[in-house]
Amino acid sequence: MTTSREIRLKSRPVGVPTADNFELATVELPTPGPGEVQVRNSWMTVDPYMRGRMNDVKSYAPPFQLGEAMQGGAVGEVIVSNDSAFTVGDAVQSFFGWREAFNAPAAAVQKLETHGLPPQAFLGVAGMPGMTAYVGLLKIAALKDGDVVFVSAAAGAVGQVVCQIAKLKGHTVIASAGGAEKVAYLRELGVDHVIDYKAETDLTGALLRAAPDGIDVYFENVGGAHLEATLTAARPFGRFALCGMISQYNDTDLGAGTRGLIQIVGKQLRLEGFIVSSHYDVLPAFLADMSGWIAQGKVKWRETVEEGVENAPAAFLKLFKGENLGKMLVKLS
Amino acid sequence: MTTSREIRLKSRPVGVPTADNFELATVELPTPGPGEVQVRNSWMTVDPYMRGRMNDVKSYAPPFQLGEAMQGGAVGEVIVSNDSAFTVGDAVQSFFGWREAFNAPAAAVQKLETHGLPPQAFLGVAGMPGMTAYVGLLKIAALKDGDVVFVSAAAGAVGQVVCQIAKLKGHTVIASAGGAEKVAYLRELGVDHVIDYKAETDLTGALLRAAPDGIDVYFENVGGAHLEATLTAARPFGRFALCGMISQYNDTDLGAGTRGLIQIVGKQLRLEGFIVSSHYDVLPAFLADMSGWIAQGKVKWRETVEEGVENAPAAFLKLFKGENLGKMLVKLS
């Protein structure tokens, strides 16, 4: 028997989630059945999109069930295998996050080829967040020569990759983040203009000063005032890849309105929302490009690490306070 | 000497324009010079987009100048020609609207081939508004089989054409307009569900009842509450062709906000603004299709006509009160 601790959704958050919405439980895993494997997770991810799955509404991913362990990306190691496809010690990736260990059919986990990278990179720069940056910038916004790129939440898991892809492709990059540490990190990445939105009373003015000729591509992670400012700063035929709007995730109704949408017409802008899982066709190209860029030192990354599954809810809650630099991860073993 | 009366912009409107913003003036036209023609306009158009040109701001069209005749589409007849390309009696189209007659270089007017249609149709169904419907629906929204289409301001110059193109291509069409006369007209056009937005307290609810499985394509002419309702009623991968937002044209600041934009991300929607003049490549296809549809009785239209250039400002102001059924025109001679 293997003991595993897991985080369950105890109650659905209304507005900003709190520690009370989660509970830690301990389960004993039986010996895995035929065709199953048992995995000990070494790392799990917390991501802003998980807030949506805590609501009981139909969306692109089904809601988390009350009283059950939540789901999310994780990497770990096979500790028991009853399937010929896996041997003990194999590194694997799965969606069985928020728990220390689990049993699952072999088909529900993927062998992880790390190519020399630390396994948790596949929860960040070389995983879903990195591919989100890649898809949003290159496929949705259809980045083209000469574009001036603006990215919000730029020091986060996705944003840090957006900045670097845009820079390595030769673009002027304007990035927004909150606080001196993030600003310093973005300067280190070679971002041309960093806006500390927490220090700005006039985001639109700051953006227009950084991009006097306007913005061609906006990688949107924040929504609200950031989106309003960018509509005003956008150049004709600007493209906005809408990846997320973290400022709105905890709204209990439709939230505050965004003003100035009429500019979408006059400037002939395109705003397009996307979910990375709709673009798996891009995965081979992403892995090839990203492993090359990392090997050449063109893409770096930061992580903010909490330890222990019991601290996973706290790690998740920190995302909404902007307390992560780079990818927020939980180290489990 | 030919006498012409014209409408000049006397002062820039702040908020909703009033009759005081315009003045009627009389000018004597000299004999046209070499290479020039003199044209008597028979019809001119008033369109909502002209409101934007009354502001002194940089946009896709330059602002109207104070104390000068405004511009806009017109059709008329050559009454003097000093250029070999035109003879007296030629039907012509130009942007010298808001006046009864004018002199211009021959290159600034286009000969009008009416193909048996009344000349004013080229200010409506067979002109800019018709082509706007065509471009927005087929190119921007990229209408495809099975799409459920929603159009706002559906009984207007553009909307009436959107409804009919979508119907002749076999789509379920939901249309919004204000008042019994417009509702009756849209039913006559074969629209599947008509929403009288003036009679609805809950536009989102009305839209969800009309389209229980959701909206795939939204042709946006109104903005505000209409856009909010459609974001909620949209199906995944919905496409919004943003043609105009008449509810916002008279705002003196960024206007009221639009709520629920976060749905653009989760539903992976695409919102794209467009101006028909950026899509002249489509003109030959539009003219070929539209003349065929009209000849086959598949596209009909209505006009609301005011008489005399002195009534052009009143005709324009009526657009913002929704007092036009179909295309609003001013008959000049």
XYZ file of C-alpha atoms in Angstrom:
666
model
C 0.000 0.000 0.000
C 1.194 3.485 -0.883
C -0.031 6.477 1.025
C -0.827 9.608 -0.969
C -1.979 12.985 0.184
C -4.191 14.936 -2.191
C -5.981 18.266 -2.422
C -9.739 18.137 -2.877
C -12.143 20.908 -3.758
C -14.186 21.281 -0.581
C -16.459 24.112 -1.719
C -16.803 26.199 -4.844
C -15.180 29.615 -4.437
C -17.372 32.673 -4.831
C -15.103 35.471 -5.959
C -11.511 35.204 -4.799
C -10.786 31.627 -3.616
C -9.544 31.104 -0.055
C -7.770 28.276 1.746
C -11.184 27.156 3.063
C -12.245 26.063 -0.423
C -9.687 23.239 -0.331
C -9.016 20.267 1.903
C -6.084 17.949 2.326
C -6.955 14.259 2.429
C -4.912 11.102 2.762
C -5.681 8.013 0.704
C -4.177 4.549 0.603
C -3.546 3.392 -2.963
C -4.252 -0.305 -3.601
C -1.846 -2.347 -5.682
C -2.438 -1.252 -9.291
C -4.543 -3.636 -11.378
C -3.532 -5.260 -14.671
C -2.645 -2.669 -17.309
C -2.209 -0.014 -14.638
C 0.777 1.859 -13.316
C 1.461 3.524 -9.997
C 3.195 6.889 -10.188
C 4.828 9.084 -7.565
C 4.584 12.726 -8.628
C 7.692 14.830 -8.248
C 6.183 18.137 -9.413
C 2.719 19.535 -10.037
C 1.613 22.775 -11.625
C -0.873 25.392 -10.509
C -2.267 27.602 -13.272
C -4.757 30.464 -13.380
C -7.079 28.577 -15.771
C -7.867 26.147 -12.918
C -9.977 28.878 -11.313
C -12.557 28.366 -14.080
C -12.796 24.654 -13.363
C -13.727 25.442 -9.762
C -17.028 26.922 -10.982
C -19.914 24.604 -11.768
C -20.369 25.855 -15.316
C -19.947 24.321 -18.726
C -16.690 25.421 -20.275
C -13.926 23.982 -22.399
C -12.864 21.812 -19.469
C -15.390 20.125 -17.154
C -15.724 21.512 -13.618
C -13.794 19.938 -10.740
C -16.045 17.769 -8.587
C -16.571 18.627 -4.948
C -14.965 16.199 -2.541
C -12.626 14.826 -5.180
C -8.962 15.466 -5.897
C -8.518 18.212 -8.462
C -6.658 17.624 -11.718
C -3.773 19.323 -13.450
C -0.400 18.734 -14.991
C 2.188 16.705 -13.073
C 5.467 14.928 -13.694
C 6.706 11.950 -11.742
C 8.134 8.462 -11.811
C 6.591 5.046 -12.233
C 6.911 3.122 -8.959
C 4.854 0.041 -9.892
C 4.047 -1.102 -13.429
C 1.538 -3.721 -14.467
C 1.800 -2.751 -18.096
C 4.533 -3.723 -20.542
C 4.789 -0.151 -21.852
C 6.337 1.118 -18.599
C 9.077 0.022 -16.258
C 9.760 1.184 -12.743
C 11.761 4.398 -12.819
C 10.241 5.739 -16.045
C 9.697 9.479 -16.001
C 6.075 10.260 -16.871
C 3.775 13.209 -17.372
C 0.043 13.181 -16.606
C -2.968 15.253 -15.631
C -3.057 13.630 -12.184
C -1.735 16.647 -10.353
C -2.809 17.865 -6.897
C -1.754 14.505 -5.359
C 1.435 12.790 -4.331
C 0.836 9.453 -6.040
C -1.815 7.704 -8.079
C -2.814 4.564 -9.922
C -3.941 4.922 -13.527
C -4.330 2.921 -16.719
C -1.042 3.011 -18.623
C -2.730 4.881 -21.473
C -3.522 7.805 -19.154
C 0.135 8.722 -18.595
C 2.788 9.728 -21.123
C 6.416 8.786 -21.049
C 8.530 11.917 -20.637
C 11.550 12.392 -22.854
C 13.385 15.128 -21.008
C 16.107 15.821 -23.583
C 18.352 16.829 -20.723
C 15.916 19.352 -19.270
C 14.720 19.143 -15.673
C 11.360 17.320 -15.673
C 9.438 20.296 -14.272
C 10.366 22.286 -17.395
C 7.621 20.236 -19.066
C 5.121 21.936 -16.789
C 6.454 25.324 -17.877
C 8.662 26.566 -20.664
C 8.703 23.243 -22.543
C 5.119 22.360 -21.641
C 1.673 23.863 -21.765
C 2.638 27.442 -20.784
C 5.495 27.564 -23.280
C 3.337 26.178 -26.046
C 0.618 28.688 -25.149
C 3.102 31.492 -25.751
C 4.193 29.914 -29.028
C 0.681 29.302 -30.372
C -0.653 32.672 -29.297
C 2.179 34.667 -30.765
C 2.911 32.764 -33.957
C -0.443 31.221 -34.895
C -3.188 33.377 -33.336
C -1.538 36.803 -33.543
C 0.329 35.667 -36.667
C 3.439 37.645 -35.741
C 5.102 39.202 -38.758
C 8.256 41.199 -39.410
C 8.283 44.624 -37.852
C 5.431 44.058 -35.401
C 5.670 45.883 -32.091
C 4.580 43.389 -29.430
C 2.990 44.106 -26.060
C 2.515 41.394 -23.437
C 0.814 41.659 -20.053
C 1.598 39.483 -17.025
C 4.921 39.330 -18.788
C 6.919 37.855 -15.906
C 4.507 34.933 -15.518
C 4.795 31.392 -16.852
C 3.470 32.252 -20.300
C 4.549 35.887 -20.478
C 8.233 35.195 -19.912
C 8.210 32.904 -22.953
C 6.236 35.359 -25.087
C 8.847 38.055 -24.406
C 11.706 35.816 -25.423
C 10.136 34.380 -28.578
C 9.278 37.892 -29.735
C 12.797 39.120 -28.943
C 14.589 36.229 -30.653
C 12.483 36.935 -33.742
C 13.739 40.514 -33.743
C 10.729 42.434 -32.458
C 10.397 45.461 -30.235
C 8.814 44.095 -27.064
C 6.899 46.043 -24.454
C 6.047 44.143 -21.304
C 3.868 44.873 -18.316
C 4.346 43.361 -14.870
C 3.949 44.436 -11.261
C 6.862 45.253 -8.959
C 10.598 45.862 -9.097
C 11.707 42.227 -9.082
C 9.630 41.364 -12.141
C 10.687 44.533 -13.916
C 14.344 43.662 -13.320
C 13.813 40.124 -14.607
C 12.149 41.374 -17.792
C 15.004 43.814 -18.431
C 17.394 40.881 -18.009
C 15.435 39.043 -20.727
C 16.103 41.932 -23.108
C 12.597 43.414 -23.154
C 12.762 46.890 -24.713
C 10.281 48.715 -22.477
C 9.002 47.427 -19.166
C 5.910 48.975 -17.594
C 5.440 48.445 -13.862
C 1.652 48.644 -13.915
C 1.474 48.839 -10.144
C 3.523 52.041 -10.230
C 1.508 53.614 -13.086
C -1.626 55.658 -12.596
C -2.135 55.979 -16.343
C -1.487 52.707 -18.094
C -2.624 54.055 -21.473
C -0.204 56.955 -21.209
C 2.622 54.641 -20.188
C 1.924 52.356 -23.124
C 1.785 55.244 -25.586
C 5.105 56.544 -24.269
C 6.656 53.085 -24.672
C 5.162 52.609 -28.143
C 4.687 56.084 -29.658
C 3.861 54.521 -33.037
C 1.456 52.016 -31.529
C 1.123 48.310 -30.866
C 0.697 45.680 -33.589
C 0.410 42.549 -31.493
C -0.988 42.220 -27.990
C -0.592 39.027 -26.010
C -3.384 39.364 -23.441
C -3.131 37.667 -20.062
C -4.792 40.257 -17.837
C -7.875 41.975 -19.290
C -9.580 45.074 -17.907
C -7.441 48.200 -17.831
C -4.674 46.479 -19.798
C -7.057 45.695 -22.634
C -8.489 49.219 -22.626
C -5.017 50.737 -22.800
C -4.018 48.480 -25.673
C -7.157 49.235 -27.691
C -6.168 52.883 -27.500
C -2.500 52.208 -28.299
C -3.197 49.717 -31.090
C -2.181 50.437 -34.645
C -4.556 49.687 -37.542
C -4.830 45.954 -38.265
C -3.462 45.060 -34.833
C -3.958 41.475 -33.675
C -4.751 40.588 -30.077
C -4.160 36.998 -28.967
C -6.400 36.610 -25.923
C -4.837 33.935 -23.772
C -6.408 34.852 -20.456
C -7.783 37.692 -18.357
C -6.571 37.013 -14.843
C -8.068 40.277 -13.579
C -11.524 38.828 -14.321
C -11.267 35.219 -13.173
C -12.704 35.881 -9.746
C -15.625 38.004 -10.921
C -18.927 36.731 -9.612
C -20.922 38.280 -12.462
C -20.011 39.624 -15.875
C -17.524 41.892 -14.139
C -16.570 45.462 -14.919
C -16.990 46.490 -18.519
C -14.159 47.175 -20.925
C -14.431 50.537 -22.658
C -13.402 51.708 -26.068
C -14.309 48.573 -28.034
C -15.500 50.754 -30.888
C -11.831 51.180 -31.755
C -11.874 47.552 -32.939
C -13.977 48.728 -35.880
C -12.134 51.904 -36.838
C -8.695 50.322 -36.475
C -9.810 47.026 -38.038
C -8.388 45.054 -35.139
C -8.677 41.313 -34.684
C -9.163 39.928 -31.170
C -9.018 36.173 -30.910
C -9.346 33.956 -27.872
C -7.555 30.634 -27.816
C -6.968 27.567 -25.677
C -3.709 25.761 -26.274
C -5.370 22.330 -26.274
C -7.145 23.249 -29.515
C -3.758 23.564 -31.215
C -1.981 20.274 -30.587
C -1.116 20.169 -34.281
C 1.584 22.694 -33.384
C 3.193 20.470 -30.719
C 5.966 18.924 -32.850
C 7.016 22.315 -34.237
C 6.904 23.821 -30.754
C 9.059 21.076 -29.217
C 11.579 21.282 -32.035
C 11.841 25.080 -31.870
C 11.800 25.330 -28.091
C 14.413 22.661 -27.471
C 16.632 24.426 -30.002
C 16.132 27.845 -28.417
C 16.831 26.493 -24.942
C 19.960 24.683 -26.149
C 21.196 27.924 -27.767
C 20.510 29.893 -24.590
C 17.891 32.009 -26.375
C 15.105 31.024 -23.998
C 15.572 31.018 -20.228
C 13.011 30.806 -17.472
C 12.308 31.335 -13.828
C 10.303 29.250 -11.394
C 8.642 30.008 -8.086
C 8.522 26.828 -6.047
C 6.381 25.827 -3.077
C 7.093 22.545 -1.343
C 4.612 19.827 -0.427
C 1.116 19.051 -1.677
C -0.309 20.663 1.461
C 0.977 23.998 0.121
C -0.527 23.610 -3.332
C -3.660 25.680 -2.503
C -1.458 28.491 -1.170
C 0.639 28.338 -4.350
C -2.532 28.546 -6.425
C -3.868 31.521 -4.447
C -0.589 33.387 -4.925
C -1.167 33.430 -8.687
C -4.017 35.886 -8.203
C -1.848 38.179 -6.121
C 0.944 38.090 -8.677
C 3.285 36.502 -6.150
C 4.962 34.265 -8.695
C 8.010 35.138 -10.739
C 7.920 32.879 -13.777
C 6.233 29.509 -13.480
C 4.568 28.653 -10.167
C 5.265 25.034 -9.266
C 4.777 22.721 -6.323
C 7.560 20.248 -5.548
C 6.070 17.024 -4.271
C 9.014 14.669 -3.797
C -23.540 79.718 -63.696
C -25.214 76.902 -61.795
C -26.542 77.463 -58.307
C -25.973 74.697 -55.773
C -27.063 74.446 -52.191
C -24.824 72.467 -49.857
C -24.625 71.382 -46.229
C -21.592 72.514 -44.274
C -20.366 71.416 -40.891
C -20.863 74.513 -38.765
C -19.611 73.150 -35.440
C -18.335 69.799 -34.233
C -21.007 67.859 -32.359
C -20.327 66.914 -28.757
C -22.359 63.816 -28.052
C -25.547 63.487 -30.095
C -25.430 65.858 -33.092
C -28.166 68.441 -33.501
C -29.462 70.546 -36.390
C -27.329 73.432 -35.071
C -24.147 71.605 -36.041
C -25.004 72.058 -39.731
C -25.668 74.995 -42.023
C -27.181 75.313 -45.452
C -25.243 77.496 -47.882
C -25.721 78.477 -51.485
C -22.828 78.644 -53.944
C -22.566 79.641 -57.583
C -20.547 77.138 -59.580
C -18.300 78.653 -62.251
C -18.076 77.070 -65.655
C -15.965 73.937 -65.188
C -12.377 74.227 -66.332
C -10.571 72.016 -68.849
C -10.669 68.358 -67.836
C -13.510 69.018 -65.425
C -17.142 68.019 -65.378
C -20.160 69.595 -63.752
C -22.554 67.163 -62.118
C -26.075 67.575 -60.746
C -26.639 65.074 -57.936
C -29.915 63.185 -57.939
C -29.365 61.262 -54.691
C -27.010 61.397 -51.728
C -26.506 59.040 -48.862
C -26.314 59.616 -45.116
C -24.552 56.898 -43.139
C -23.739 56.409 -39.460
C -19.976 56.298 -40.124
C -20.133 60.009 -41.028
C -20.540 60.787 -37.333
C -16.895 59.811 -36.822
C -15.746 62.261 -39.494
C -17.435 65.082 -37.588
C -14.893 64.661 -34.783
C -11.496 66.253 -35.135
C -9.583 63.023 -34.617
C -7.336 60.908 -36.768
C -9.227 57.899 -38.061
C -9.484 55.843 -41.216
C -11.133 58.808 -42.950
C -9.995 62.412 -42.377
C -12.293 64.686 -40.365
C -14.770 66.977 -42.136
C -13.571 70.570 -42.138
C -15.602 73.244 -40.392
C -17.272 75.694 -42.761
C -16.927 73.378 -45.739
C -19.422 71.106 -47.467
C -19.291 67.593 -46.058
C -18.526 64.583 -48.229
C -20.250 61.299 -48.891
C -21.604 59.057 -51.612
C -23.827 60.571 -54.311
C -25.180 59.676 -57.737
C -26.108 62.177 -60.409
C -25.805 63.258 -63.988
C -23.158 65.129 -65.927
C -24.571 68.504 -66.985
C -21.397 70.037 -68.440
C -18.356 68.122 -69.624
C -14.937 69.506 -70.468
C -13.398 66.064 -70.586
C -13.601 63.555 -73.402
C -14.353 60.719 -70.994
C -17.830 62.087 -70.212
C -20.758 63.417 -72.174
C -23.731 65.370 -70.912
C -26.343 62.993 -69.516
C -23.869 60.390 -68.242
C -24.894 58.840 -64.929
C -22.050 59.154 -62.423
C -21.180 58.246 -58.864
C -18.922 60.285 -56.597
C -18.066 61.210 -53.041
C -19.380 64.761 -53.570
C -22.531 64.259 -51.543
C -24.184 66.837 -49.261
C -24.590 69.241 -52.222
C -26.871 69.645 -55.203
C -24.209 70.133 -57.864
C -20.456 70.375 -58.165
C -17.481 70.789 -60.470
C -14.745 68.213 -60.279
C -11.847 66.765 -62.260
C -13.172 63.976 -64.466
C -10.978 61.467 -62.611
C -12.846 62.197 -59.365
C -16.170 60.819 -60.611
C -17.009 57.315 -61.830
C -19.345 56.434 -64.656
C -22.273 54.459 -63.274
C -23.377 51.328 -65.100
C -26.805 50.795 -63.586
C -27.546 47.379 -65.142
C -31.216 48.288 -65.034
C -31.199 49.158 -61.322
C -32.320 52.562 -60.064
C -29.207 54.728 -59.593
C -29.746 55.142 -55.842
C -29.347 51.365 -55.424
C -25.627 52.080 -55.827
C -25.747 54.020 -52.578
C -27.373 51.028 -50.887
C -27.836 47.378 -51.730
C -25.528 47.483 -54.771
C -23.120 49.982 -53.246
C -21.099 50.471 -50.099
C -23.699 49.178 -47.614
C -24.397 46.053 -49.659
C -20.718 45.346 -50.104
C -20.191 45.886 -46.370
C -22.708 43.117 -45.688
C -21.024 40.872 -48.240
C -17.473 41.432 -46.986
C -18.389 41.162 -43.316
C -20.356 37.976 -43.660
C -18.344 36.081 -46.254
C -14.788 37.354 -45.748
C -14.494 38.586 -42.148
C -16.863 36.158 -40.413
C -15.996 33.512 -43.037
C -19.537 32.131 -43.049
C -19.603 28.347 -43.380
C -22.279 25.697 -43.722
C -24.490 25.291 -40.704
C -23.611 28.584 -39.018
C -26.365 30.248 -37.031
C -26.155 33.951 -37.836
C -27.198 36.880 -35.669
C -27.344 40.444 -37.005
C -28.146 43.641 -35.148
C -29.643 46.787 -36.704
C -31.002 44.203 -39.099
C -33.544 46.432 -40.811
C -30.913 49.042 -41.662
C -29.030 49.581 -44.897
C -26.404 46.937 -44.174
C -28.458 44.649 -41.945
C -31.190 44.024 -44.498
C -28.572 42.734 -46.923
C -26.821 40.604 -44.270
C -30.126 38.873 -43.495
C -30.778 38.046 -47.117
C -27.296 36.836 -48.013
C -27.326 34.558 -44.964
C -30.804 33.257 -45.849
C -30.033 32.609 -49.518
C -27.007 30.627 -48.376
C -29.260 28.443 -46.253
C -28.529 29.691 -42.738
C -30.694 30.131 -39.696
C -30.853 33.889 -39.217
C -31.698 35.754 -36.043
C -32.178 39.480 -36.405
C -32.585 42.331 -33.972
C -34.365 45.597 -34.728
C -36.545 48.100 -32.919
C -40.274 48.428 -33.482
C -43.154 46.603 -35.166
C -42.602 47.921 -38.680
C -39.007 46.704 -38.790
C -39.951 43.380 -37.246
C -42.624 42.878 -39.918
C -40.160 43.754 -42.680
C -37.594 41.272 -41.390
C -40.215 38.517 -41.225
C -41.083 39.340 -44.831
C -37.414 38.811 -45.724
C -37.612 35.300 -44.302
C -35.597 35.882 -41.133
C -36.128 32.918 -38.776
C -36.297 34.754 -35.458
C -36.769 38.476 -35.053
C -36.016 40.161 -31.732
C -37.628 43.540 -31.127
C -34.920 44.846 -28.816
C -37.035 47.820 -27.779
C -39.668 45.439 -26.422
C -37.162 43.192 -24.612
C -35.932 43.803 -21.091
C -33.537 40.857 -21.317
C -31.759 40.783 -24.643
C -29.498 37.892 -23.629
C -32.507 35.801 -22.653
C -34.282 36.646 -25.905
C -31.221 35.677 -27.916
C -30.786 32.396 -26.053
C -34.443 31.550 -26.662
C -34.050 32.313 -30.360
C -30.782 30.361 -30.599
C -30.880 27.674 -27.887
C -27.748 26.051 -29.344
C -25.925 29.357 -29.647
C -24.668 31.783 -32.258
C -21.801 31.035 -34.651
C -21.620 34.308 -36.539
C -22.494 37.763 -35.286
C -22.710 40.714 -37.637
C -22.275 43.650 -35.255
C -23.766 47.043 -36.039
C -24.822 48.201 -32.593
C -22.393 47.385 -29.749
C -23.110 47.653 -26.031
C -25.892 45.407 -24.767
C -26.120 43.632 -28.117
C -22.457 42.653 -27.953
C -22.740 41.522 -24.337
C -25.736 39.340 -25.156
C -23.971 37.761 -28.116
C -20.811 36.998 -26.131
C -23.015 35.015 -23.766
C -24.981 33.321 -26.564
C -21.934 32.558 -28.713
C -20.894 29.017 -29.453
C -17.235 27.974 -29.287
C -15.220 29.286 -32.236
C -17.845 31.924 -33.021
C -16.783 34.737 -35.352
C -17.935 38.321 -34.870
C -17.667 40.697 -37.819
C -17.615 44.135 -36.221
C -18.984 46.548 -38.790
C -20.111 49.323 -36.490
C -21.370 50.158 -33.028
C -24.017 52.804 -33.533
C -24.875 52.790 -29.835
C -21.404 54.214 -29.153
C -20.900 56.766 -31.934
C -22.071 59.710 -29.869
C -20.082 58.867 -26.755
C -17.951 61.757 -25.612
C -15.438 59.533 -23.826
C -14.619 55.838 -23.993
C -18.289 55.173 -23.249
C -19.876 52.503 -21.125
C -17.902 49.302 -20.813
C -18.835 45.988 -22.370
C -18.913 43.127 -19.892
C -18.151 39.458 -20.267
C -15.181 39.738 -22.618
C -13.496 36.876 -20.806
C -15.817 34.609 -22.760
C -13.742 35.421 -25.846
C -10.973 33.315 -24.306
C -12.968 30.338 -23.054
C -15.081 30.084 -26.192
C -12.137 30.837 -28.487
C -14.075 33.557 -30.278
C -12.715 35.809 -32.978
C -13.854 39.446 -33.081
C -12.695 41.392 -36.089
C -13.375 44.966 -37.042
C -13.449 45.933 -40.692
C -13.952 48.871 -43.019
C -15.300 48.037 -46.436
C -12.812 50.309 -48.199
C -10.005 47.974 -47.122
C -11.600 45.201 -49.172
C -12.024 46.602 -52.667
C -10.475 43.399 -53.993
C -13.906 41.856 -53.364
C -15.775 44.431 -55.499
C -15.980 42.432 -58.762
C -17.233 39.311 -56.959
C -19.715 41.393 -54.987
C -21.127 43.108 -58.066
C -21.433 39.820 -59.939
C -23.137 38.034 -57.044
C -25.366 40.908 -56.029
C -26.635 41.683 -59.525
C -27.466 37.994 -59.930
C -29.276 37.813 -56.593
C -31.282 40.936 -57.353
C -32.191 39.661 -60.830
C -33.364 36.370 -59.296
C -35.439 38.192 -56.689
C -33.303 36.772 -53.886
C -32.269 40.172 -52.567
C -34.774 42.986 -52.066
C -34.430 46.253 -50.192
C -36.228 49.140 -48.638
C -35.375 52.813 -48.648
C -36.355 55.700 -46.412
C -36.256 58.880 -48.442
C -36.046 62.518 -47.402
C -36.345 65.188 -50.076
C -34.050 68.160 -50.625
C -30.512 68.891 -49.501
C -31.892 71.145 -46.750
C -33.290 67.992 -45.122
C -30.049 66.012 -45.273
C -29.038 66.879 -41.674
C -32.450 65.735 -40.414
C -32.080 62.505 -42.395
C -28.663 61.971 -40.844
C -29.933 62.624 -37.312
C -32.745 60.102 -37.790
C -30.158 57.319 -38.198
C -29.306 57.616 -34.512
C -32.926 57.341 -33.507
C -33.453 54.301 -35.700
C -36.004 56.167 -37.785
C -34.911 54.586 -41.044
C -36.297 51.398 -42.514
C -33.639 50.097 -44.896
C -31.321 52.598 -46.544
C -31.683 56.248 -45.583
C -31.363 58.439 -48.672
C -31.845 62.057 -49.622
C -33.384 62.781 -53.022
C -31.833 65.909 -54.480
C -33.387 66.259 -57.932
